[in-house]
Amino acid sequence: MDLESVKRYLEKGSGLLEDDDKNRSAIDGIPNRFFERFIMQGLHVDFVEPGRVICSMKVPPRLLNAGNFLHGGATATLVDLVGSAVIFTVGAPQTGVSVEINVSYLDAAYVNEEIEIEARILRVGKAVGVVSVEFRKKKTGKIIAQGRHTKYLAVSSKM
Amino acid sequence: MDLESVKRYLEKGSGLLEDDDKNRSAIDGIPNRFFERFIMQGLHVDFVEPGRVICSMKVPPRLLNAGNFLHGGATATLVDLVGSAVIFTVGAPQTGVSVEINVSYLDAAYVNEEIEIEARILRVGKAVGVVSVEFRKKKTGKIIAQGRHTKYLAVSSKM
Amino acid sequence: MDLESVKRYLEKGSGLLEDDDKNRSAIDGIPNRFFERFIMQGLHVDFVEPGRVICSMKVPPRLLNAGNFLHGGATATLVDLVGSAVIFTVGAPQTGVSVEINVSYLDAAYVNEEIEIEARILRVGKAVGVVSVEFRKKKTGKIIAQGRHTKYLAVSSKM
Amino acid sequence: MDLESVKRYLEKGSGLLEDDDKNRSAIDGIPNRFFERFIMQGLHVDFVEPGRVICSMKVPPRLLNAGNFLHGGATATLVDLVGSAVIFTVGAPQTGVSVEINVSYLDAAYVNEEIEIEARILRVGKAVGVVSVEFRKKKTGKIIAQGRHTKYLAVSSKM
């Protein structure tokens, strides 16, 4: 790809959504902080206990990448969100701020596929919390992705 | 937070967007694969050379988290997207599939703040590419986040 | 700490091993590639099946850090080594080369404490293998560390 | 490899150091906390300023892996050690405890090759410090590895 095309790809997208004016107007109407809702709409909590949350979701068309499977950025965001929620299950008054997120991508999840997301606390101390999040295909149990999320919990004091 | 509230937080959001019907209808109208556009709209490419891309962006209200700064999931997605684009700059015919993404969060970027995103190739071989992505405040150069993105490039053959 | 002390700390160590001549002569006698043995001596394999290995080890004095608990570098090396061995259990003829290693440190393991190390394959394809490795206190099951190891397996061809 | 061989590999090593009795006696004489010295002996500090340290090292035979290049575990340990030392350069009274370490492996460093290790502070706050560490071939500047090290600094209080 020549350098001009790289620029166009980043600024205009992969050409799958060609009508830029339409995109811009769609985006102009979006409320503040809509990002979380954009990701989580359709997420269902199947199980919750102190230290563990299991959710499920049917991969929605809006979260697909150019290869037509669940976007890696959406997966990383779910590591952030479900990984934050599980910290609340042990009575933490707030989930703190993110220090580090990592994700390994192991398999593709295609549109309308049912996936299961399990978040598990590895450690919650006074200052640092670490959570593991695993994505699996609901039908087969095959692992789609695995990540960890490190948070600084004592945000009232200075990080 | 009690367990029922954790469930509600994940399924309905943080209460900042209370009108669930309105959310659902907003989301119903969203085109397929809109996620990338949702993140990248407003991104500008300032500089591109083989092995390096520098973009800038004004933090948009739609990508804020509950703390009113750039959402960690959006940052991770930009590591994915800008980190993929930079691989094109060295003539790779495709950017492959993600193997691993990690991000360290170092500072907050508030609404309308100008940020700079620099992606740099650490290695592109026949099969594996690794890219570093750094987010800085444009005014001060202060680092907001730093991540790495590992891709498997030979996707025509089996990963 | 002043800059000169930082230099001395890196070049001479933390002062716990003061006799530099003695150190140097101890090190001069060390055989090639001794590093792996230095780490693994005393490791015992308790269980092995395709895709999973469980080892145990009594934290040896030689692997302590200045805080007198298992050194983070030793933990990372065990993620590498036990995480490589588990790839052999599914019949891979070789374990490839490391692409990425990450470790979260969750608790301290003190001298002579019995620890358990469990490595589990998350994915082994033709080209990329990913393994999860967890360290636990044998007595309580408490997690000491969790890491992931990504390898490129097809090393006969070019990475 | 059959399961019995995996067990033998972990407990006895790769067969490169066959004389187990000799290994054991070599190891029995090793002083407490020798691990850091084992890694760092031969490291030279070329440059140090607040927030940045540059070291160099000739890859020593003792730190090679079975492929005869610098062991990934040794690299990870140097991310830990040099990444900790750089925190001292900004006057921190202690370097805290490790929260997370990650490393991407990009190229091999062979025996006696001169490598350069640059550690740079990305952030040092009251509680959390994050450092980036890059390994390069001294002759060509080619990147061998890049890692990040996250530390919790306020260890007198509870993590």
PDB file of C-alpha atoms in Angstrom, chain A residues 1-4 6-14 16-17 20 23-24 26-27 30-46 48-50 53 55 61-69 71-74 76-77 80-82 84-86 88-93 97-107 159, chain B residues 1-4 6-14 16-17 20 23-24 26-27 30-46 48-50 53 55 61-69 71-74 76-77 80-82 84-86 88-93 97-107 159:
ATOM      1  CA  MET A   1       0.000   0.000   0.000  1.00  0.00           C
ATOM      2  CA  ASP A   2       1.405   3.425  -0.862  1.00  0.00           C
ATOM      3  CA  LEU A   3       1.708   6.071   1.851  1.00  0.00           C
ATOM      4  CA  GLU A   4      -1.209   8.120   0.493  1.00  0.00           C
ATOM      5  CA  VAL A   6      -2.380   4.546   4.430  1.00  0.00           C
ATOM      6  CA  LYS A   7      -3.395   8.124   5.159  1.00  0.00           C
ATOM      7  CA  ARG A   8      -6.749   7.657   3.432  1.00  0.00           C
ATOM      8  CA  TYR A   9      -7.361   4.354   5.252  1.00  0.00           C
ATOM      9  CA  LEU A  10      -6.872   6.031   8.626  1.00  0.00           C
ATOM     10  CA  GLU A  11      -8.843   9.160   7.829  1.00  0.00           C
ATOM     11  CA  LYS A  12     -11.688   7.697   5.773  1.00  0.00           C
ATOM     12  CA  GLY A  13     -11.775   4.025   6.764  1.00  0.00           C
ATOM     13  CA  SER A  14     -11.427   0.882   4.741  1.00  0.00           C
ATOM     14  CA  LEU A  16     -16.560  -0.354   3.510  1.00  0.00           C
ATOM     15  CA  LEU A  17     -18.412   2.733   4.677  1.00  0.00           C
ATOM     16  CA  ASP A  20     -18.349   9.987   4.432  1.00  0.00           C
ATOM     17  CA  ASN A  23     -20.893   8.751   8.522  1.00  0.00           C
ATOM     18  CA  ARG A  24     -20.188  12.192   9.814  1.00  0.00           C
ATOM     19  CA  ALA A  26     -24.424   9.600  11.997  1.00  0.00           C
ATOM     20  CA  ILE A  27     -21.550  10.413  14.336  1.00  0.00           C
ATOM     21  CA  ILE A  30     -24.074  10.454  19.047  1.00  0.00           C
ATOM     22  CA  PRO A  31     -24.439  11.360  22.735  1.00  0.00           C
ATOM     23  CA  ASN A  32     -21.484  12.018  25.041  1.00  0.00           C
ATOM     24  CA  ARG A  33     -19.822   8.950  26.541  1.00  0.00           C
ATOM     25  CA  PHE A  34     -21.745   6.721  24.130  1.00  0.00           C
ATOM     26  CA  PHE A  35     -18.698   4.480  23.626  1.00  0.00           C
ATOM     27  CA  GLU A  36     -19.421   2.111  26.526  1.00  0.00           C
ATOM     28  CA  ARG A  37     -23.035   1.656  25.450  1.00  0.00           C
ATOM     29  CA  PHE A  38     -21.912   1.139  21.839  1.00  0.00           C
ATOM     30  CA  ILE A  39     -19.796  -1.794  23.023  1.00  0.00           C
ATOM     31  CA  MET A  40     -21.981  -3.265  25.755  1.00  0.00           C
ATOM     32  CA  GLN A  41     -25.493  -3.072  24.271  1.00  0.00           C
ATOM     33  CA  GLY A  42     -26.679  -6.683  24.142  1.00  0.00           C
ATOM     34  CA  LEU A  43     -24.364  -7.952  26.885  1.00  0.00           C
ATOM     35  CA  HIS A  44     -26.132 -10.266  29.334  1.00  0.00           C
ATOM     36  CA  VAL A  45     -24.887 -11.186  32.806  1.00  0.00           C
ATOM     37  CA  ASP A  46     -25.390 -14.926  33.328  1.00  0.00           C
ATOM     38  CA  VAL A  48     -22.150 -13.147  39.307  1.00  0.00           C
ATOM     39  CA  GLU A  49     -20.498 -14.001  42.631  1.00  0.00           C
ATOM     40  CA  PRO A  50     -17.846 -12.205  44.652  1.00  0.00           C
ATOM     41  CA  VAL A  53     -18.657 -12.551  36.608  1.00  0.00           C
ATOM     42  CA  CYS A  55     -21.493 -12.648  30.710  1.00  0.00           C
ATOM     43  CA  PRO A  61     -22.742  -6.555  13.292  1.00  0.00           C
ATOM     44  CA  ARG A  62     -21.675  -3.112  14.524  1.00  0.00           C
ATOM     45  CA  LEU A  63     -18.596  -4.570  16.299  1.00  0.00           C
ATOM     46  CA  LEU A  64     -17.167  -6.497  13.337  1.00  0.00           C
ATOM     47  CA  ASN A  65     -13.809  -5.712  11.761  1.00  0.00           C
ATOM     48  CA  ALA A  66     -12.968  -5.734   8.051  1.00  0.00           C
ATOM     49  CA  GLY A  67     -12.526  -9.532   8.277  1.00  0.00           C
ATOM     50  CA  ASN A  68     -16.121  -9.801   9.538  1.00  0.00           C
ATOM     51  CA  PHE A  69     -15.295 -11.092  12.988  1.00  0.00           C
ATOM     52  CA  HIS A  71     -13.012  -6.421  16.358  1.00  0.00           C
ATOM     53  CA  GLY A  72      -9.882  -6.733  18.516  1.00  0.00           C
ATOM     54  CA  GLY A  73     -10.523  -3.250  19.871  1.00  0.00           C
ATOM     55  CA  ALA A  74     -13.994  -4.316  21.016  1.00  0.00           C
ATOM     56  CA  ALA A  76      -9.928  -5.143  24.501  1.00  0.00           C
ATOM     57  CA  THR A  77     -12.703  -2.784  25.577  1.00  0.00           C
ATOM     58  CA  ASP A  80     -11.627  -3.210  30.380  1.00  0.00           C
ATOM     59  CA  LEU A  81     -15.369  -3.084  31.124  1.00  0.00           C
ATOM     60  CA  VAL A  82     -16.143  -6.585  32.386  1.00  0.00           C
ATOM     61  CA  SER A  84     -13.754  -3.404  35.937  1.00  0.00           C
ATOM     62  CA  ALA A  85     -17.204  -4.628  36.907  1.00  0.00           C
ATOM     63  CA  VAL A  86     -15.859  -7.736  38.616  1.00  0.00           C
ATOM     64  CA  PHE A  88     -17.219  -4.135  42.282  1.00  0.00           C
ATOM     65  CA  THR A  89     -18.281  -7.678  43.287  1.00  0.00           C
ATOM     66  CA  VAL A  90     -15.920  -7.707  46.229  1.00  0.00           C
ATOM     67  CA  GLY A  91     -17.336  -4.523  47.641  1.00  0.00           C
ATOM     68  CA  ALA A  92     -14.831  -2.038  46.273  1.00  0.00           C
ATOM     69  CA  PRO A  93     -16.532   1.377  46.329  1.00  0.00           C
ATOM     70  CA  VAL A  97      -8.264   3.699  36.920  1.00  0.00           C
ATOM     71  CA  SER A  98      -6.645   1.428  34.364  1.00  0.00           C
ATOM     72  CA  VAL A  99      -2.898   0.903  34.660  1.00  0.00           C
ATOM     73  CA  GLU A 100      -2.433  -1.830  32.062  1.00  0.00           C
ATOM     74  CA  ILE A 101      -4.539  -3.945  29.739  1.00  0.00           C
ATOM     75  CA  ASN A 102      -3.295  -6.824  27.625  1.00  0.00           C
ATOM     76  CA  VAL A 103      -5.100  -9.287  25.350  1.00  0.00           C
ATOM     77  CA  SER A 104      -4.041 -12.379  23.408  1.00  0.00           C
ATOM     78  CA  TYR A 105      -6.223 -13.118  20.385  1.00  0.00           C
ATOM     79  CA  LEU A 106      -6.650 -16.838  19.859  1.00  0.00           C
ATOM     80  CA  ASP A 107      -9.619 -17.394  17.556  1.00  0.00           C
ATOM     81  CA  MET A 159      -1.485   7.601  41.583  1.00  0.00           C
TER      82      MET A 159
ATOM     83  CA  MET B   1     -21.663  -2.395  45.179  1.00  0.00           C
ATOM     84  CA  ASP B   2     -24.058  -5.302  45.582  1.00  0.00           C
ATOM     85  CA  LEU B   3     -24.128  -8.046  42.970  1.00  0.00           C
ATOM     86  CA  GLU B   4     -27.450  -6.913  41.482  1.00  0.00           C
ATOM     87  CA  VAL B   6     -22.967  -5.020  39.070  1.00  0.00           C
ATOM     88  CA  LYS B   7     -25.382  -6.853  36.782  1.00  0.00           C
ATOM     89  CA  ARG B   8     -27.344  -3.671  36.122  1.00  0.00           C
ATOM     90  CA  TYR B   9     -24.144  -1.686  35.447  1.00  0.00           C
ATOM     91  CA  LEU B  10     -23.041  -4.172  32.785  1.00  0.00           C
ATOM     92  CA  GLU B  11     -26.442  -4.553  31.160  1.00  0.00           C
ATOM     93  CA  LYS B  12     -27.706  -0.968  31.345  1.00  0.00           C
ATOM     94  CA  GLY B  13     -24.578   1.125  31.724  1.00  0.00           C
ATOM     95  CA  SER B  14     -23.511   3.514  34.400  1.00  0.00           C
ATOM     96  CA  LEU B  16     -25.300   8.276  32.495  1.00  0.00           C
ATOM     97  CA  LEU B  17     -27.404   7.184  29.539  1.00  0.00           C
ATOM     98  CA  ASP B  20     -32.567   2.523  27.441  1.00  0.00           C
ATOM     99  CA  ASN B  23     -30.113   3.861  23.337  1.00  0.00           C
ATOM    100  CA  ARG B  24     -31.432   0.731  21.761  1.00  0.00           C
ATOM    101  CA  ALA B  26     -29.836   4.666  18.387  1.00  0.00           C
ATOM    102  CA  ILE B  27     -27.916   1.422  18.224  1.00  0.00           C
ATOM    103  CA  ILE B  30     -25.938   1.673  13.254  1.00  0.00           C
ATOM    104  CA  PRO B  31     -24.417   0.186  10.090  1.00  0.00           C
ATOM    105  CA  ASN B  32     -22.374  -3.027  10.042  1.00  0.00           C
ATOM    106  CA  ARG B  33     -18.703  -2.674  10.953  1.00  0.00           C
ATOM    107  CA  PHE B  34     -19.336   0.862  12.201  1.00  0.00           C
ATOM    108  CA  PHE B  35     -16.983   0.341  15.165  1.00  0.00           C
ATOM    109  CA  GLU B  36     -13.797   1.452  13.387  1.00  0.00           C
ATOM    110  CA  ARG B  37     -15.477   4.597  12.068  1.00  0.00           C
ATOM    111  CA  PHE B  38     -16.935   5.285  15.519  1.00  0.00           C
ATOM    112  CA  ILE B  39     -13.396   5.324  16.909  1.00  0.00           C
ATOM    113  CA  MET B  40     -11.472   6.949  14.065  1.00  0.00           C
ATOM    114  CA  GLN B  41     -13.799   9.741  12.913  1.00  0.00           C
ATOM    115  CA  GLY B  42     -11.789  12.928  13.400  1.00  0.00           C
ATOM    116  CA  LEU B  43      -8.371  11.269  13.266  1.00  0.00           C
ATOM    117  CA  HIS B  44      -5.891  13.211  11.146  1.00  0.00           C
ATOM    118  CA  VAL B  45      -2.655  11.848   9.676  1.00  0.00           C
ATOM    119  CA  ASP B  46       0.097  14.440  10.190  1.00  0.00           C
ATOM    120  CA  VAL B  48       3.748   9.165   7.327  1.00  0.00           C
ATOM    121  CA  GLU B  49       6.985   7.494   6.225  1.00  0.00           C
ATOM    122  CA  PRO B  50       7.938   3.854   5.850  1.00  0.00           C
ATOM    123  CA  VAL B  53       2.928   7.185  11.241  1.00  0.00           C
ATOM    124  CA  CYS B  55      -1.700  11.088  13.756  1.00  0.00           C
ATOM    125  CA  PRO B  61     -17.151  13.522  23.589  1.00  0.00           C
ATOM    126  CA  ARG B  62     -18.397  10.159  22.290  1.00  0.00           C
ATOM    127  CA  LEU B  63     -15.177   8.392  23.376  1.00  0.00           C
ATOM    128  CA  LEU B  64     -15.141   9.580  26.985  1.00  0.00           C
ATOM    129  CA  ASN B  65     -15.432   7.234  29.959  1.00  0.00           C
ATOM    130  CA  ALA B  66     -17.420   7.844  33.139  1.00  0.00           C
ATOM    131  CA  GLY B  67     -14.473   9.906  34.462  1.00  0.00           C
ATOM    132  CA  ASN B  68     -14.806  12.197  31.425  1.00  0.00           C
ATOM    133  CA  PHE B  69     -11.471  11.356  29.853  1.00  0.00           C
ATOM    134  CA  HIS B  71     -11.811   5.695  27.355  1.00  0.00           C
ATOM    135  CA  GLY B  72      -9.129   3.025  27.851  1.00  0.00           C
ATOM    136  CA  GLY B  73     -10.955   0.807  25.368  1.00  0.00           C
ATOM    137  CA  ALA B  74     -10.756   3.556  22.743  1.00  0.00           C
ATOM    138  CA  ALA B  76      -6.550   0.142  23.004  1.00  0.00           C
ATOM    139  CA  THR B  77      -8.546   0.233  19.759  1.00  0.00           C
ATOM    140  CA  ASP B  80      -4.886  -1.754  17.114  1.00  0.00           C
ATOM    141  CA  LEU B  81      -5.877   0.537  14.225  1.00  0.00           C
ATOM    142  CA  VAL B  82      -2.928   2.930  13.949  1.00  0.00           C
ATOM    143  CA  SER B  84      -2.077  -1.909  11.844  1.00  0.00           C
ATOM    144  CA  ALA B  85      -1.898   0.986   9.405  1.00  0.00           C
ATOM    145  CA  VAL B  86       1.822   1.500  10.004  1.00  0.00           C
ATOM    146  CA  PHE B  88       1.087  -1.020   5.376  1.00  0.00           C
ATOM    147  CA  THR B  89       3.768   1.678   5.124  1.00  0.00           C
ATOM    148  CA  VAL B  90       6.495  -0.876   4.482  1.00  0.00           C
ATOM    149  CA  GLY B  91       4.621  -2.389   1.576  1.00  0.00           C
ATOM    150  CA  ALA B  92       2.959  -5.312   3.331  1.00  0.00           C
ATOM    151  CA  PRO B  93      -0.015  -6.342   1.160  1.00  0.00           C
ATOM    152  CA  VAL B  97      -4.421 -10.645  12.308  1.00  0.00           C
ATOM    153  CA  SER B  98      -3.833  -9.487  15.867  1.00  0.00           C
ATOM    154  CA  VAL B  99      -1.916 -11.846  18.120  1.00  0.00           C
ATOM    155  CA  GLU B 100      -1.459  -9.591  21.135  1.00  0.00           C
ATOM    156  CA  ILE B 101      -2.182  -6.025  22.191  1.00  0.00           C
ATOM    157  CA  ASN B 102      -1.029  -4.375  25.388  1.00  0.00           C
ATOM    158  CA  VAL B 103      -1.375  -0.827  26.696  1.00  0.00           C
ATOM    159  CA  SER B 104      -0.047   1.037  29.708  1.00  0.00           C
ATOM    160  CA  TYR B 105      -2.178   3.994  30.785  1.00  0.00           C
ATOM    161  CA  LEU B 106      -0.070   6.865  32.065  1.00  0.00           C
ATOM    162  CA  ASP B 107      -2.200  10.004  32.071  1.00  0.00           C
ATOM    163  CA  MET B 159      -1.850 -19.348  11.943  1.00  0.00           C
TER     164      MET B 159
END
